[in-house]
């Protein structure tokens, strides 16, 4: 006997509509009562919506990016009577029905735990299940772009424990039905990692760095101090930056592009850009030059598989741009940059960076990048060493252009020089290739006609 049940969004407190940032199940999946189906994110927090039934998912009614409110149907589950009965006694994680029914919260898999919500300053009761009150939402550096269907199956309690232990669930083998990861699986994984010496300061799935814990210092002994909690973006991006920094062998190649002609062209096009309702900064030229370089050096437009054995080449050209926001760094992605002109890219860049600063980017808009650009040219500096935005293989840092005397073989000429800093993953990219890539990039900027070739 089976019965189809619609699983709906429960009461989400003050919120009318909130975006779905993650769909955790696909059609055909078997779910237990209380298994998470989707993750919702408001401008304040995230929550997982659990299934109210055990059974088989026969329809998924929402997709990432959809906005949902109380009563909206998330999925349809074919309920088996026997499954419903069995789930009452306790699940394979050893939790009782009541324990599992407690609202539990989580960020996207692999994202760091950001629990312990602070007390609400406004005195209102917190919405049950919401993770914390810290503004604003978007997750900047995304994990490997996993298909929703490939997300590891685990109950909220196991996900929570994994986050607390810093374990990436995709690396854990599940012994439950359909590969479901149980608490015992997780503990066995950690035990094995500890025994084989692969535990790291940053988690059990890393590369065996035996780093001493930082010293505990009571700074107030030396003078007055005050504590400020890091923004949610920083608390999420920090561990990702740390992981990328310690797990990728970075090398940074420096070069300079003579952008005297490019700048003259940019200034000459100013009115045209203004007439089109936008403004062209050097960054849009850089995006086009990067696309040309990715075409010329296709192994830069790729990602390394997690086992480090396969290079996944991309046939599309999506470029991420680091945007400095009041709450931290986010990296929206401009898609199909090979198919867009300078003015169109300028429009998109303005739109994305404005929405990034307002905390209004959608999760999807920060996914799928092939290569990132971090431009500090509007601020200053001569060079820096940007951290690769994994799973990408390289990132271009851009500093402020400066008029410099350049020897033309007979005399010094005043030329506007743009500093480029390319950080690359040395596991895939050799130093010579990085030097060629950066030089090629500079040549595109030096003679924009090359971009037409
Ligand atoms: N050299 C000289 N001037 C430059 C320049 C460069 N390389 N890049 C930009 N400028 C100029 C622009 O032309 C603009 O001048 P005008 O107003 O006179 O035209 C001014 O600097 C400000 O530019 P901008 O920063 O507003 O615009 P942008 O397109 O260059 O950058 C954005 C947009 C969103 C990338 C930028 O605002 C930003 O957030 N940058 C910080 C990124 C960051 O934090 N990176 C570090 C991450 S850690 O790796």
JSON list of C-alpha atoms in Angstrom, two decimals, residues 92 152-154 169-186 189:
[
{"chain": "A", "resi": 92, "resn": "UNK", "atom": "CA", "xyz": [19.91, 4.41, 11.87]},
{"chain": "A", "resi": 152, "resn": "UNK", "atom": "CA", "xyz": [25.65, 12.80, 0.29]},
{"chain": "A", "resi": 153, "resn": "UNK", "atom": "CA", "xyz": [22.67, 11.39, 2.13]},
{"chain": "A", "resi": 154, "resn": "UNK", "atom": "CA", "xyz": [22.74, 11.95, 5.84]},
{"chain": "A", "resi": 169, "resn": "UNK", "atom": "CA", "xyz": [30.63, 14.32, 4.01]},
{"chain": "A", "resi": 170, "resn": "UNK", "atom": "CA", "xyz": [31.36, 13.61, 0.35]},
{"chain": "A", "resi": 171, "resn": "UNK", "atom": "CA", "xyz": [34.53, 11.83, 1.52]},
{"chain": "A", "resi": 172, "resn": "UNK", "atom": "CA", "xyz": [32.66, 9.49, 3.89]},
{"chain": "A", "resi": 173, "resn": "UNK", "atom": "CA", "xyz": [31.33, 6.10, 2.77]},
{"chain": "A", "resi": 174, "resn": "UNK", "atom": "CA", "xyz": [27.78, 5.47, 3.86]},
{"chain": "A", "resi": 175, "resn": "UNK", "atom": "CA", "xyz": [26.69, 2.04, 5.01]},
{"chain": "A", "resi": 176, "resn": "UNK", "atom": "CA", "xyz": [23.00, 2.88, 5.21]},
{"chain": "A", "resi": 177, "resn": "UNK", "atom": "CA", "xyz": [20.38, 2.37, 2.56]},
{"chain": "A", "resi": 178, "resn": "UNK", "atom": "CA", "xyz": [21.32, 4.02, -0.77]},
{"chain": "A", "resi": 179, "resn": "UNK", "atom": "CA", "xyz": [24.70, 4.97, 0.67]},
{"chain": "A", "resi": 180, "resn": "UNK", "atom": "CA", "xyz": [23.22, 6.95, 3.52]},
{"chain": "A", "resi": 181, "resn": "UNK", "atom": "CA", "xyz": [25.88, 8.08, 5.98]},
{"chain": "A", "resi": 182, "resn": "UNK", "atom": "CA", "xyz": [25.18, 7.14, 9.59]},
{"chain": "A", "resi": 183, "resn": "UNK", "atom": "CA", "xyz": [26.75, 8.53, 12.73]},
{"chain": "A", "resi": 184, "resn": "UNK", "atom": "CA", "xyz": [28.80, 5.33, 13.03]},
{"chain": "A", "resi": 185, "resn": "UNK", "atom": "CA", "xyz": [30.12, 5.81, 9.48]},
{"chain": "A", "resi": 186, "resn": "UNK", "atom": "CA", "xyz": [31.17, 9.31, 10.35]},
{"chain": "A", "resi": 189, "resn": "UNK", "atom": "CA", "xyz": [35.84, 7.86, 9.07]}
]
